[in-house]
Amino acid sequence: DTGVSQNPRHKITKRGQNVTFRCDPISEHNRLYWYRQTLGQGPEFLTYFQNEAQLEKSRLLSDRFSAERPKGSFSTLEIQRTEQGDSAMYLCASSLLGVGETQYFGPGTRLLVL
Amino acid sequence: DAKTTQPNSMESNEEEPVHLPCNHSTISGTDYIHWYRQLPSQGPEYVIHGLTSNVNNRMASLAIAEDRKSSTLILHRATLRDAAVYYCILTDFSGGGADGLTFGKGTHLIIQP
């Protein structure tokens, strides 16, 4: 088990461009979460999937943000028309549905919008 | 999720025990107490969790007050690698649930050699 992986680890883009990040969860985990973390703050929950179903998306920051998990395995987070305020660390976590479940985090993708 | 209160920072010496407090006076009966930590430039890492009884694992111990309104994370012998931000988080009975984890600012633990 290699844990949660995220790609790319770093992304620099120009304002107005679209970016897509990928998360590969721990293989048997059926829940997958996306968070955003800005400097000096704790991670902020964005959205989550149970298998391929996106069960919570009201916390996505704007309609420029979208996420998919088409086959219930890996997930992608897309930001359209990036803005400088989108610069942050984007974290993915996965867990196995159950009582007191623990989330396991990936290393994150650091986005810089110029 | 119910709110938790932690000190902004704490300092300890290497090889000494560290007690990190967390207050959660509005905890509900089905809330689990989770602790995560985040080392510099890494994603958060699970440390320990509990419901009512004290818990021990290879990383730490969790002491939960009898009224569950506070808890303490205990690192028995701190090393320089324990320097991190420690987050105390309450989750409902089903774990992360629909709202994910609610992180506060946590406690920045500084370890002096």
Short mmCIF file of C-alpha atoms in Angstrom, two decimals:
data_model
loop_
_atom_site.label_atom_id
_atom_site.label_comp_id
_atom_site.label_asym_id
_atom_site.label_seq_id
_atom_site.Cartn_x
_atom_site.Cartn_y
_atom_site.Cartn_z
CA ASP A 1 0.00 0.00 0.00
CA THR A 2 1.62 3.21 -1.17
CA GLY A 3 -0.81 5.61 0.44
CA VAL A 4 -2.63 8.49 -1.21
CA SER A 5 -0.81 10.01 -4.15
CA GLN A 6 -1.37 13.34 -5.84
CA ASN A 7 -0.12 14.72 -9.13
CA PRO A 8 1.37 17.06 -9.95
CA ARG A 9 3.06 18.07 -6.72
CA HIS A 10 3.56 21.61 -7.95
CA LYS A 11 1.77 23.65 -10.59
CA ILE A 12 2.48 27.16 -11.79
CA THR A 13 -0.05 28.70 -14.11
CA LYS A 14 -1.09 32.06 -15.45
CA ARG A 15 -4.28 33.75 -14.41
CA GLY A 16 -7.18 32.67 -16.58
CA GLN A 17 -5.83 29.22 -17.40
CA ASN A 18 -7.54 25.98 -16.40
CA VAL A 19 -5.76 23.46 -14.18
CA THR A 20 -6.55 19.86 -13.25
CA PHE A 21 -5.18 17.90 -10.33
CA ARG A 22 -5.31 14.14 -9.86
CA CYS A 23 -5.68 12.11 -6.67
CA ASP A 24 -5.19 8.36 -6.37
CA PRO A 25 -6.61 7.12 -3.05
CA ILE A 26 -5.66 4.04 -1.06
CA SER A 27 -7.04 1.22 -3.18
CA GLU A 28 -9.73 -0.18 -0.90
CA HIS A 29 -10.99 3.20 0.32
CA ASN A 30 -14.45 4.14 -0.88
CA ARG A 31 -14.50 7.74 0.35
CA LEU A 32 -12.41 10.51 -1.16
CA TYR A 33 -12.15 14.11 0.03
CA TRP A 34 -10.69 17.31 -1.38
CA TYR A 35 -9.42 20.16 0.79
CA ARG A 36 -7.74 23.50 0.19
CA GLN A 37 -5.12 24.95 2.49
CA THR A 38 -3.87 28.53 2.37
CA LEU A 39 -0.79 29.77 4.16
CA GLY A 40 -1.08 29.75 7.94
CA GLN A 41 -4.52 28.15 7.96
CA GLY A 42 -5.78 24.63 8.53
CA PRO A 43 -7.16 22.68 5.58
CA GLU A 44 -10.64 23.69 4.39
CA PHE A 45 -13.03 20.98 3.21
CA LEU A 46 -14.26 21.34 -0.38
CA THR A 47 -16.08 18.19 -1.48
CA TYR A 48 -16.27 14.43 -1.04
CA PHE A 49 -17.19 11.27 -2.90
CA GLN A 50 -18.48 7.94 -1.75
CA ASN A 51 -17.49 5.58 -4.52
CA GLU A 52 -18.34 7.53 -7.70
CA ALA A 53 -21.12 9.61 -6.15
CA GLN A 54 -20.31 13.19 -5.16
CA LEU A 55 -22.29 13.49 -1.95
CA GLU A 56 -21.27 16.97 -0.90
CA LYS A 57 -20.28 19.82 -3.18
CA SER A 58 -21.83 22.89 -1.65
CA ARG A 59 -18.46 23.78 -0.09
CA LEU A 60 -16.73 24.14 -3.44
CA LEU A 61 -15.50 27.71 -3.50
CA SER A 62 -17.17 28.79 -6.71
CA ASP A 63 -18.62 27.36 -9.90
CA ARG A 64 -15.11 27.48 -11.33
CA PHE A 65 -14.28 24.47 -9.16
CA SER A 66 -15.43 20.99 -10.08
CA ALA A 67 -14.45 17.47 -9.15
CA GLU A 68 -15.04 14.03 -10.60
CA ARG A 69 -14.47 10.43 -9.61
CA PRO A 70 -15.77 8.62 -12.67
CA LYS A 71 -15.07 5.01 -11.76
CA GLY A 72 -14.94 5.30 -8.01
CA SER A 73 -11.16 5.10 -8.00
CA PHE A 74 -9.02 8.15 -8.81
CA SER A 75 -10.44 11.66 -8.70
CA THR A 76 -9.71 14.94 -10.44
CA LEU A 77 -10.21 18.49 -9.25
CA GLU A 78 -10.44 21.15 -11.93
CA ILE A 79 -10.23 24.90 -11.52
CA GLN A 80 -11.34 26.90 -14.51
CA ARG A 81 -10.22 30.46 -15.26
CA THR A 82 -7.78 30.50 -12.37
CA GLU A 83 -7.37 33.60 -10.24
CA GLN A 84 -4.45 34.65 -8.07
CA GLY A 85 -6.58 33.92 -5.00
CA ASP A 86 -6.68 30.25 -6.01
CA SER A 87 -3.00 29.93 -5.08
CA ALA A 88 -2.96 27.35 -2.29
CA MET A 89 -2.19 23.75 -1.42
CA TYR A 90 -4.86 21.32 -2.62
CA LEU A 91 -5.06 18.19 -0.51
CA CYS A 92 -6.77 14.89 -1.16
CA ALA A 93 -7.69 12.35 1.50
CA SER A 94 -9.31 8.94 1.45
CA SER A 95 -11.03 6.78 4.01
CA LEU A 96 -12.97 3.58 4.42
CA LEU A 97 -16.57 4.17 5.39
CA GLY A 98 -17.11 3.12 8.97
CA VAL A 99 -17.43 4.20 12.56
CA GLY A 100 -14.73 6.64 13.65
CA GLU A 101 -13.18 6.42 10.21
CA THR A 102 -9.76 7.92 9.73
CA GLN A 103 -8.81 10.03 6.73
CA TYR A 104 -5.43 9.49 5.12
CA PHE A 105 -4.01 12.48 3.31
CA GLY A 106 -1.83 12.79 0.26
CA PRO A 107 1.13 15.16 0.02
CA GLY A 108 -0.89 17.82 -1.76
CA THR A 109 -0.56 19.82 -4.96
CA ARG A 110 0.78 23.31 -4.51
CA LEU A 111 -0.74 25.76 -7.00
CA LEU A 112 0.71 29.15 -7.81
CA VAL A 113 -1.30 31.43 -10.06
CA LEU A 114 0.71 34.28 -11.55
CA ASP B 1 -18.88 19.72 13.74
CA ALA B 2 -18.47 21.08 17.27
CA LYS B 3 -15.76 23.66 17.85
CA THR B 4 -12.43 22.92 19.53
CA THR B 5 -10.03 25.31 21.22
CA GLN B 6 -6.27 24.78 21.26
CA PRO B 7 -3.32 26.96 22.25
CA ASN B 8 -1.69 28.63 19.26
CA SER B 9 1.76 27.30 20.10
CA MET B 10 3.69 25.26 22.62
CA GLU B 11 7.35 24.63 23.16
CA SER B 12 9.05 21.60 24.64
CA ASN B 13 12.48 20.06 24.91
CA GLU B 14 13.62 17.03 23.04
CA GLU B 15 13.18 13.70 24.84
CA GLU B 16 10.66 15.16 27.28
CA PRO B 17 6.91 14.40 27.38
CA VAL B 18 4.54 16.85 25.72
CA HIS B 19 0.92 17.39 26.70
CA LEU B 20 -1.18 19.14 24.08
CA PRO B 21 -4.57 20.28 25.40
CA CYS B 22 -7.84 20.63 23.54
CA ASN B 23 -11.13 22.00 24.83
CA HIS B 24 -14.40 20.91 23.26
CA SER B 25 -17.09 21.95 25.71
CA THR B 26 -19.95 21.53 23.19
CA ILE B 27 -19.06 17.96 22.22
CA SER B 28 -22.02 15.70 21.55
CA GLY B 29 -22.39 12.12 22.68
CA THR B 30 -21.56 10.68 19.25
CA ASP B 31 -18.56 12.90 18.48
CA TYR B 32 -15.21 11.19 18.13
CA ILE B 33 -12.09 13.14 19.09
CA HIS B 34 -9.46 12.94 16.36
CA TRP B 35 -5.93 14.28 16.37
CA TYR B 36 -3.98 14.92 13.22
CA ARG B 37 -0.62 16.58 12.76
CA GLN B 38 0.95 18.32 9.83
CA LEU B 39 4.67 18.49 9.33
CA PRO B 40 6.06 21.33 7.22
CA SER B 41 5.23 20.98 3.51
CA GLN B 42 3.30 17.74 4.01
CA GLY B 43 -0.33 16.69 4.16
CA PRO B 44 -1.94 16.09 7.55
CA GLU B 45 -1.15 12.79 9.21
CA TYR B 46 -3.50 10.84 11.47
CA VAL B 47 -2.23 10.52 15.04
CA ILE B 48 -4.95 9.01 17.20
CA HIS B 49 -8.65 9.11 17.95
CA GLY B 50 -11.04 8.11 20.72
CA LEU B 51 -14.61 8.32 21.90
CA THR B 52 -14.75 7.95 25.68
CA SER B 53 -11.83 5.91 26.96
CA ASN B 54 -8.16 6.79 26.93
CA VAL B 55 -6.32 5.41 23.92
CA ASN B 56 -2.72 4.46 23.23
CA ASN B 57 -0.93 3.73 19.99
CA ARG B 58 2.66 3.71 18.80
CA MET B 59 2.65 7.45 18.18
CA ALA B 60 0.89 8.89 21.19
CA SER B 61 -1.69 8.59 23.93
CA LEU B 62 -5.03 10.32 24.14
CA ALA B 63 -6.44 11.19 27.53
CA ILE B 64 -10.13 12.09 27.51
CA ALA B 65 -11.73 13.87 30.44
CA GLU B 66 -14.57 12.07 32.17
CA ASP B 67 -17.09 14.68 30.99
CA ARG B 68 -15.50 14.59 27.50
CA LYS B 69 -15.29 18.37 27.40
CA SER B 70 -11.54 18.29 27.04
CA SER B 71 -8.77 15.97 25.94
CA THR B 72 -4.99 15.86 25.95
CA LEU B 73 -2.66 14.43 23.36
CA ILE B 74 0.44 13.03 25.01
CA LEU B 75 3.72 12.52 23.20
CA HIS B 76 5.71 10.46 25.66
CA ARG B 77 9.17 11.40 24.46
CA ALA B 78 9.30 14.21 21.94
CA THR B 79 11.82 14.19 19.13
CA LEU B 80 12.71 16.91 16.66
CA ARG B 81 10.58 15.07 14.10
CA ASP B 82 7.50 15.74 16.24
CA ALA B 83 7.71 19.46 15.48
CA ALA B 84 4.46 20.09 13.61
CA VAL B 85 1.04 21.68 13.80
CA TYR B 86 -1.32 19.47 15.81
CA TYR B 87 -5.04 19.61 15.12
CA CYS B 88 -7.78 18.43 17.48
CA ILE B 89 -10.96 17.70 15.50
CA LEU B 90 -14.39 16.40 16.43
CA THR B 91 -16.23 14.14 14.04
CA ASP B 92 -19.68 12.68 14.21
CA PHE B 93 -20.34 9.00 14.80
CA SER B 94 -19.82 8.11 11.13
CA GLY B 95 -16.39 9.71 11.00
CA GLY B 96 -15.75 12.48 8.52
CA GLY B 97 -19.31 12.53 7.37
CA ALA B 98 -20.76 14.78 4.75
CA ASP B 99 -18.81 17.83 5.83
CA GLY B 100 -15.33 16.37 5.93
CA LEU B 101 -13.01 17.36 8.74
CA THR B 102 -13.18 20.84 10.22
CA PHE B 103 -9.65 22.00 10.94
CA GLY B 104 -8.95 24.97 13.17
CA LYS B 105 -5.54 26.62 13.33
CA GLY B 106 -4.13 23.91 15.59
CA THR B 107 -1.19 24.08 17.98
CA HIS B 108 2.23 24.75 16.55
CA LEU B 109 4.57 22.50 18.55
CA ILE B 110 8.18 23.62 18.73
CA ILE B 111 10.78 21.13 19.94
CA GLN B 112 14.06 22.49 21.26
CA PRO B 113 17.12 20.26 21.02
#
